[in-house]
mmCIF file with all atom_site columns, C-alpha atoms and ligand atoms in Angstrom:
data_model
loop_
_atom_site.group_PDB
_atom_site.id
_atom_site.type_symbol
_atom_site.label_atom_id
_atom_site.label_alt_id
_atom_site.label_comp_id
_atom_site.label_asym_id
_atom_site.label_entity_id
_atom_site.label_seq_id
_atom_site.pdbx_PDB_ins_code
_atom_site.Cartn_x
_atom_site.Cartn_y
_atom_site.Cartn_z
_atom_site.occupancy
_atom_site.B_iso_or_equiv
_atom_site.pdbx_formal_charge
_atom_site.auth_seq_id
_atom_site.auth_comp_id
_atom_site.auth_asym_id
_atom_site.auth_atom_id
_atom_site.pdbx_PDB_model_num
ATOM   1   C  CA  . MET M 1 1   ? 28.033 -24.145 -132.289 1.00 94.00 ? 1   MET M CA  1
ATOM   2   C  CA  . ILE M 1 2   ? 30.221 -22.802 -129.553 1.00 97.00 ? 2   ILE M CA  1
ATOM   3   C  CA  . LYS M 1 3   ? 30.721 -24.981 -126.568 1.00 97.00 ? 3   LYS M CA  1
ATOM   4   C  CA  . ILE M 1 4   ? 32.064 -23.407 -123.460 1.00 97.00 ? 4   ILE M CA  1
ATOM   5   C  CA  . LYS M 1 5   ? 33.256 -25.362 -120.461 1.00 96.00 ? 5   LYS M CA  1
ATOM   6   C  CA  . LYS M 1 6   ? 31.165 -24.647 -117.390 1.00 97.00 ? 6   LYS M CA  1
ATOM   7   C  CA  . ALA M 1 7   ? 34.137 -23.672 -115.249 1.00 98.00 ? 7   ALA M CA  1
ATOM   8   C  CA  . GLU M 1 8   ? 35.216 -21.106 -117.860 1.00 98.00 ? 8   GLU M CA  1
ATOM   9   C  CA  . TYR M 1 9   ? 31.701 -19.708 -118.133 1.00 98.00 ? 9   TYR M CA  1
ATOM   10  C  CA  . GLU M 1 10  ? 31.604 -19.330 -114.376 1.00 98.00 ? 10  GLU M CA  1
ATOM   11  C  CA  . LYS M 1 11  ? 34.912 -17.486 -114.435 1.00 98.00 ? 11  LYS M CA  1
ATOM   12  C  CA  . ILE M 1 12  ? 33.411 -15.074 -116.923 1.00 98.00 ? 12  ILE M CA  1
ATOM   13  C  CA  . LEU M 1 13  ? 30.234 -14.663 -114.899 1.00 98.00 ? 13  LEU M CA  1
ATOM   14  C  CA  . HIS M 1 14  ? 32.067 -14.019 -111.631 1.00 98.00 ? 14  HIS M CA  1
ATOM   15  C  CA  . HIS M 1 15  ? 34.383 -11.511 -113.278 1.00 98.00 ? 15  HIS M CA  1
ATOM   16  C  CA  . ALA M 1 16  ? 31.480 -9.703  -114.872 1.00 98.00 ? 16  ALA M CA  1
ATOM   17  C  CA  . GLU M 1 17  ? 29.598 -9.557  -111.545 1.00 97.00 ? 17  GLU M CA  1
ATOM   18  C  CA  . SER M 1 18  ? 32.626 -8.283  -109.653 1.00 97.00 ? 18  SER M CA  1
ATOM   19  C  CA  . TYR M 1 19  ? 33.194 -5.658  -112.367 1.00 96.00 ? 19  TYR M CA  1
ATOM   20  C  CA  . LEU M 1 20  ? 29.799 -4.008  -111.936 1.00 97.00 ? 20  LEU M CA  1
ATOM   21  C  CA  . PRO M 1 21  ? 28.735 -1.295  -112.576 1.00 97.00 ? 21  PRO M CA  1
ATOM   22  C  CA  . TYR M 1 22  ? 31.279 -1.410  -115.461 1.00 98.00 ? 22  TYR M CA  1
ATOM   23  C  CA  . GLU M 1 23  ? 31.354 -3.674  -118.448 1.00 98.00 ? 23  GLU M CA  1
ATOM   24  C  CA  . ALA M 1 24  ? 33.851 -6.514  -118.070 1.00 98.00 ? 24  ALA M CA  1
ATOM   25  C  CA  . CYS M 1 25  ? 35.716 -8.019  -120.976 1.00 98.00 ? 25  CYS M CA  1
ATOM   26  C  CA  . GLY M 1 26  ? 38.212 -10.667 -122.007 1.00 98.00 ? 26  GLY M CA  1
ATOM   27  C  CA  . LEU M 1 27  ? 39.172 -13.215 -124.602 1.00 98.00 ? 27  LEU M CA  1
ATOM   28  C  CA  . ILE M 1 28  ? 38.260 -16.827 -125.252 1.00 98.00 ? 28  ILE M CA  1
ATOM   29  C  CA  . ALA M 1 29  ? 40.534 -19.531 -126.618 1.00 98.00 ? 29  ALA M CA  1
ATOM   30  C  CA  . GLY M 1 30  ? 40.325 -23.175 -127.414 1.00 98.00 ? 30  GLY M CA  1
ATOM   31  C  CA  . GLU M 1 31  ? 40.065 -25.361 -130.441 1.00 97.00 ? 31  GLU M CA  1
ATOM   32  C  CA  . ILE M 1 32  ? 37.973 -25.798 -133.576 1.00 96.00 ? 32  ILE M CA  1
ATOM   33  C  CA  . SER M 1 33  ? 36.722 -29.149 -134.692 1.00 92.00 ? 33  SER M CA  1
ATOM   34  C  CA  . GLY M 1 34  ? 34.588 -29.136 -137.803 1.00 91.00 ? 34  GLY M CA  1
ATOM   35  C  CA  . LYS M 1 35  ? 31.861 -26.562 -137.272 1.00 89.00 ? 35  LYS M CA  1
ATOM   36  C  CA  . ASP M 1 36  ? 32.228 -26.530 -133.527 1.00 94.00 ? 36  ASP M CA  1
ATOM   37  C  CA  . LYS M 1 37  ? 34.362 -24.286 -131.410 1.00 97.00 ? 37  LYS M CA  1
ATOM   38  C  CA  . LEU M 1 38  ? 35.327 -25.510 -127.982 1.00 97.00 ? 38  LEU M CA  1
ATOM   39  C  CA  . VAL M 1 39  ? 36.222 -22.821 -125.495 1.00 97.00 ? 39  VAL M CA  1
ATOM   40  C  CA  . LYS M 1 40  ? 38.802 -24.281 -123.160 1.00 97.00 ? 40  LYS M CA  1
ATOM   41  C  CA  . LYS M 1 41  ? 40.045 -21.148 -121.536 1.00 98.00 ? 41  LYS M CA  1
ATOM   42  C  CA  . ALA M 1 42  ? 38.546 -17.739 -120.801 1.00 98.00 ? 42  ALA M CA  1
ATOM   43  C  CA  . TYR M 1 43  ? 40.813 -14.813 -120.170 1.00 98.00 ? 43  TYR M CA  1
ATOM   44  C  CA  . LEU M 1 44  ? 39.638 -12.049 -117.833 1.00 98.00 ? 44  LEU M CA  1
ATOM   45  C  CA  . LEU M 1 45  ? 41.027 -8.714  -118.876 1.00 98.00 ? 45  LEU M CA  1
ATOM   46  C  CA  . THR M 1 46  ? 40.905 -5.170  -117.613 1.00 97.00 ? 46  THR M CA  1
ATOM   47  C  CA  . ASN M 1 47  ? 38.317 -2.922  -119.241 1.00 97.00 ? 47  ASN M CA  1
ATOM   48  C  CA  . ALA M 1 48  ? 40.632 -0.053  -120.083 1.00 96.00 ? 48  ALA M CA  1
ATOM   49  C  CA  . ALA M 1 49  ? 37.582 2.090   -120.919 1.00 95.00 ? 49  ALA M CA  1
ATOM   50  C  CA  . ARG M 1 50  ? 36.211 1.581   -117.384 1.00 95.00 ? 50  ARG M CA  1
ATOM   51  C  CA  . SER M 1 51  ? 32.735 2.299   -118.703 1.00 95.00 ? 51  SER M CA  1
ATOM   52  C  CA  . GLU M 1 52  ? 29.180 1.108   -118.175 1.00 95.00 ? 52  GLU M CA  1
ATOM   53  C  CA  . ARG M 1 53  ? 28.517 1.181   -121.906 1.00 94.00 ? 53  ARG M CA  1
ATOM   54  C  CA  . SER M 1 54  ? 31.657 0.168   -123.660 1.00 94.00 ? 54  SER M CA  1
ATOM   55  C  CA  . PHE M 1 55  ? 34.863 -1.786  -123.299 1.00 95.00 ? 55  PHE M CA  1
ATOM   56  C  CA  . SER M 1 56  ? 38.382 -1.652  -124.499 1.00 94.00 ? 56  SER M CA  1
ATOM   57  C  CA  . LEU M 1 57  ? 40.827 -4.508  -124.089 1.00 95.00 ? 57  LEU M CA  1
ATOM   58  C  CA  . ASP M 1 58  ? 44.126 -3.668  -122.513 1.00 95.00 ? 58  ASP M CA  1
ATOM   59  C  CA  . PRO M 1 59  ? 46.758 -4.191  -125.212 1.00 95.00 ? 59  PRO M CA  1
ATOM   60  C  CA  . LYS M 1 60  ? 49.444 -5.516  -122.822 1.00 97.00 ? 60  LYS M CA  1
ATOM   61  C  CA  . GLU M 1 61  ? 47.042 -8.066  -121.364 1.00 98.00 ? 61  GLU M CA  1
ATOM   62  C  CA  . GLN M 1 62  ? 45.940 -9.036  -124.840 1.00 96.00 ? 62  GLN M CA  1
ATOM   63  C  CA  . PHE M 1 63  ? 49.497 -9.680  -125.761 1.00 97.00 ? 63  PHE M CA  1
ATOM   64  C  CA  . ALA M 1 64  ? 50.151 -11.739 -122.626 1.00 98.00 ? 64  ALA M CA  1
ATOM   65  C  CA  . ALA M 1 65  ? 46.968 -13.777 -123.276 1.00 98.00 ? 65  ALA M CA  1
ATOM   66  C  CA  . ALA M 1 66  ? 48.078 -14.450 -126.883 1.00 97.00 ? 66  ALA M CA  1
ATOM   67  C  CA  . ARG M 1 67  ? 51.423 -15.683 -125.603 1.00 98.00 ? 67  ARG M CA  1
ATOM   68  C  CA  . ASP M 1 68  ? 49.692 -17.940 -123.074 1.00 98.00 ? 68  ASP M CA  1
ATOM   69  C  CA  . MET M 1 69  ? 47.447 -19.341 -125.848 1.00 98.00 ? 69  MET M CA  1
ATOM   70  C  CA  . ARG M 1 70  ? 50.459 -20.207 -127.964 1.00 98.00 ? 70  ARG M CA  1
ATOM   71  C  CA  . SER M 1 71  ? 52.186 -21.915 -125.070 1.00 98.00 ? 71  SER M CA  1
ATOM   72  C  CA  . MET M 1 72  ? 49.073 -24.008 -124.382 1.00 97.00 ? 72  MET M CA  1
ATOM   73  C  CA  . GLY M 1 73  ? 48.407 -24.785 -128.053 1.00 98.00 ? 73  GLY M CA  1
ATOM   74  C  CA  . LEU M 1 74  ? 45.077 -22.928 -128.043 1.00 98.00 ? 74  LEU M CA  1
ATOM   75  C  CA  . ILE M 1 75  ? 43.780 -20.608 -130.726 1.00 97.00 ? 75  ILE M CA  1
ATOM   76  C  CA  . LEU M 1 76  ? 41.954 -17.337 -130.248 1.00 97.00 ? 76  LEU M CA  1
ATOM   77  C  CA  . LEU M 1 77  ? 38.279 -17.969 -130.737 1.00 98.00 ? 77  LEU M CA  1
ATOM   78  C  CA  . GLY M 1 78  ? 36.877 -14.609 -129.800 1.00 97.00 ? 78  GLY M CA  1
ATOM   79  C  CA  . CYS M 1 79  ? 36.317 -11.976 -127.212 1.00 96.00 ? 79  CYS M CA  1
ATOM   80  C  CA  . TRP M 1 80  ? 33.637 -11.546 -124.627 1.00 98.00 ? 80  TRP M CA  1
ATOM   81  C  CA  . HIS M 1 81  ? 32.188 -8.651  -122.701 1.00 98.00 ? 81  HIS M CA  1
ATOM   82  C  CA  . SER M 1 82  ? 29.308 -7.995  -120.376 1.00 98.00 ? 82  SER M CA  1
ATOM   83  C  CA  . HIS M 1 83  ? 26.313 -5.690  -120.643 1.00 98.00 ? 83  HIS M CA  1
ATOM   84  C  CA  . PRO M 1 84  ? 25.412 -4.579  -117.104 1.00 97.00 ? 84  PRO M CA  1
ATOM   85  C  CA  . ASN M 1 85  ? 22.139 -2.939  -118.157 1.00 96.00 ? 85  ASN M CA  1
ATOM   86  C  CA  . ALA M 1 86  ? 21.390 -4.038  -121.693 1.00 97.00 ? 86  ALA M CA  1
ATOM   87  C  CA  . PRO M 1 87  ? 20.316 -7.199  -123.467 1.00 97.00 ? 87  PRO M CA  1
ATOM   88  C  CA  . ALA M 1 88  ? 22.890 -9.627  -124.851 1.00 98.00 ? 88  ALA M CA  1
ATOM   89  C  CA  . TYR M 1 89  ? 22.989 -8.039  -128.308 1.00 97.00 ? 89  TYR M CA  1
ATOM   90  C  CA  . PRO M 1 90  ? 25.773 -6.017  -129.879 1.00 96.00 ? 90  PRO M CA  1
ATOM   91  C  CA  . SER M 1 91  ? 25.418 -2.264  -129.433 1.00 95.00 ? 91  SER M CA  1
ATOM   92  C  CA  . LYS M 1 92  ? 26.131 0.177   -132.280 1.00 93.00 ? 92  LYS M CA  1
ATOM   93  C  CA  . GLU M 1 93  ? 29.535 0.732   -130.761 1.00 92.00 ? 93  GLU M CA  1
ATOM   94  C  CA  . ASP M 1 94  ? 30.135 -3.032  -130.519 1.00 95.00 ? 94  ASP M CA  1
ATOM   95  C  CA  . LYS M 1 95  ? 29.460 -3.329  -134.271 1.00 94.00 ? 95  LYS M CA  1
ATOM   96  C  CA  . ARG M 1 96  ? 31.640 -0.384  -135.041 1.00 92.00 ? 96  ARG M CA  1
ATOM   97  C  CA  . LEU M 1 97  ? 34.546 -1.753  -133.032 1.00 90.00 ? 97  LEU M CA  1
ATOM   98  C  CA  . ALA M 1 98  ? 34.280 -5.362  -134.188 1.00 91.00 ? 98  ALA M CA  1
ATOM   99  C  CA  . TYR M 1 99  ? 37.604 -5.684  -135.895 1.00 84.00 ? 99  TYR M CA  1
ATOM   100 C  CA  . ASP M 1 100 ? 37.596 -9.330  -136.942 1.00 92.00 ? 100 ASP M CA  1
ATOM   101 C  CA  . ARG M 1 101 ? 34.759 -10.993 -138.848 1.00 91.00 ? 101 ARG M CA  1
ATOM   102 C  CA  . ASP M 1 102 ? 36.160 -14.474 -138.200 1.00 92.00 ? 102 ASP M CA  1
ATOM   103 C  CA  . ILE M 1 103 ? 36.041 -14.435 -134.438 1.00 95.00 ? 103 ILE M CA  1
ATOM   104 C  CA  . SER M 1 104 ? 33.089 -14.782 -132.113 1.00 97.00 ? 104 SER M CA  1
ATOM   105 C  CA  . TYR M 1 105 ? 31.768 -11.942 -129.994 1.00 97.00 ? 105 TYR M CA  1
ATOM   106 C  CA  . ILE M 1 106 ? 30.245 -13.272 -126.842 1.00 98.00 ? 106 ILE M CA  1
ATOM   107 C  CA  . ILE M 1 107 ? 28.023 -10.993 -124.827 1.00 98.00 ? 107 ILE M CA  1
ATOM   108 C  CA  . LEU M 1 108 ? 26.875 -11.725 -121.302 1.00 98.00 ? 108 LEU M CA  1
ATOM   109 C  CA  . SER M 1 109 ? 23.920 -9.662  -120.158 1.00 98.00 ? 109 SER M CA  1
ATOM   110 C  CA  . LEU M 1 110 ? 23.462 -9.088  -116.441 1.00 98.00 ? 110 LEU M CA  1
ATOM   111 C  CA  . GLU M 1 111 ? 20.330 -7.014  -117.031 1.00 96.00 ? 111 GLU M CA  1
ATOM   112 C  CA  . ASN M 1 112 ? 18.472 -9.618  -115.036 1.00 96.00 ? 112 ASN M CA  1
ATOM   113 C  CA  . MET M 1 113 ? 20.977 -10.713 -112.416 1.00 92.00 ? 113 MET M CA  1
ATOM   114 C  CA  . ALA M 1 114 ? 18.925 -13.798 -111.526 1.00 95.00 ? 114 ALA M CA  1
ATOM   115 C  CA  . LYS M 1 115 ? 19.039 -14.947 -115.157 1.00 96.00 ? 115 LYS M CA  1
ATOM   116 C  CA  . PRO M 1 116 ? 22.234 -14.004 -116.951 1.00 97.00 ? 116 PRO M CA  1
ATOM   117 C  CA  . GLN M 1 117 ? 21.895 -14.193 -120.766 1.00 97.00 ? 117 GLN M CA  1
ATOM   118 C  CA  . LEU M 1 118 ? 24.751 -15.383 -122.959 1.00 97.00 ? 118 LEU M CA  1
ATOM   119 C  CA  . ASN M 1 119 ? 24.819 -14.909 -126.722 1.00 98.00 ? 119 ASN M CA  1
ATOM   120 C  CA  . SER M 1 120 ? 27.460 -15.192 -129.366 1.00 98.00 ? 120 SER M CA  1
ATOM   121 C  CA  . PHE M 1 121 ? 27.744 -13.367 -132.673 1.00 97.00 ? 121 PHE M CA  1
ATOM   122 C  CA  . LYS M 1 122 ? 29.888 -13.004 -135.697 1.00 96.00 ? 122 LYS M CA  1
ATOM   123 C  CA  . ILE M 1 123 ? 29.922 -9.382  -136.693 1.00 96.00 ? 123 ILE M CA  1
ATOM   124 C  CA  . SER M 1 124 ? 30.731 -8.044  -140.113 1.00 93.00 ? 124 SER M CA  1
ATOM   125 C  CA  . GLY M 1 125 ? 29.899 -4.375  -140.434 1.00 88.00 ? 125 GLY M CA  1
ATOM   126 C  CA  . GLU M 1 126 ? 26.203 -4.057  -139.803 1.00 88.00 ? 126 GLU M CA  1
ATOM   127 C  CA  . GLU M 1 127 ? 25.630 -7.753  -140.334 1.00 93.00 ? 127 GLU M CA  1
ATOM   128 C  CA  . LEU M 1 128 ? 25.113 -10.012 -137.364 1.00 95.00 ? 128 LEU M CA  1
ATOM   129 C  CA  . LEU M 1 129 ? 25.161 -13.758 -137.397 1.00 96.00 ? 129 LEU M CA  1
ATOM   130 C  CA  . MET M 1 130 ? 24.021 -15.326 -134.147 1.00 97.00 ? 130 MET M CA  1
ATOM   131 C  CA  . GLU M 1 131 ? 25.834 -18.511 -133.168 1.00 96.00 ? 131 GLU M CA  1
ATOM   132 C  CA  . GLN M 1 132 ? 24.460 -21.282 -131.037 1.00 97.00 ? 132 GLN M CA  1
ATOM   133 C  CA  . ILE M 1 133 ? 26.190 -21.424 -127.717 1.00 96.00 ? 133 ILE M CA  1
ATOM   134 C  CA  . SER M 1 134 ? 26.074 -24.105 -125.105 1.00 96.00 ? 134 SER M CA  1
ATOM   135 C  CA  . ILE M 1 135 ? 27.673 -24.503 -121.686 1.00 96.00 ? 135 ILE M CA  1
ATOM   136 C  CA  . ILE M 1 136 ? 29.065 -27.965 -121.218 1.00 95.00 ? 136 ILE M CA  1
HETATM 137 ZN ZN1 . ZN  C 2 .   ? 28.551 -4.321  -125.879 1.00 58.51 ? 1   ZN  C ZN1 1
#
């Protein structure tokens, strides 16, 4: 189960909304205890692809985020991105670009703005494993 602090979820949501019509993206960091991951900090990055259908993390910002995680004693848990017009499931492109089978890929769908949908997956090639996610 992935637990994400409410304030961090809201940061992600606001960033994704302000990034419309493009996909927004970023990283999540925190700690692992047993089978649970606790997201303590969400990083809001630039979508270098500036696209409505894909995202690409800015390498410089990724590096800065990794440095910040180290300084705070947090570990990288995954990355997140938004789907402005699609459900919260990985696209073909998302699967193709998933580079790390150990991290979580969180997708926030704004397809229904009144009811944002948040899902998390582990992605290994074509295989998807949905993870339980809860906002705490
Ligand atoms: Zn996607």
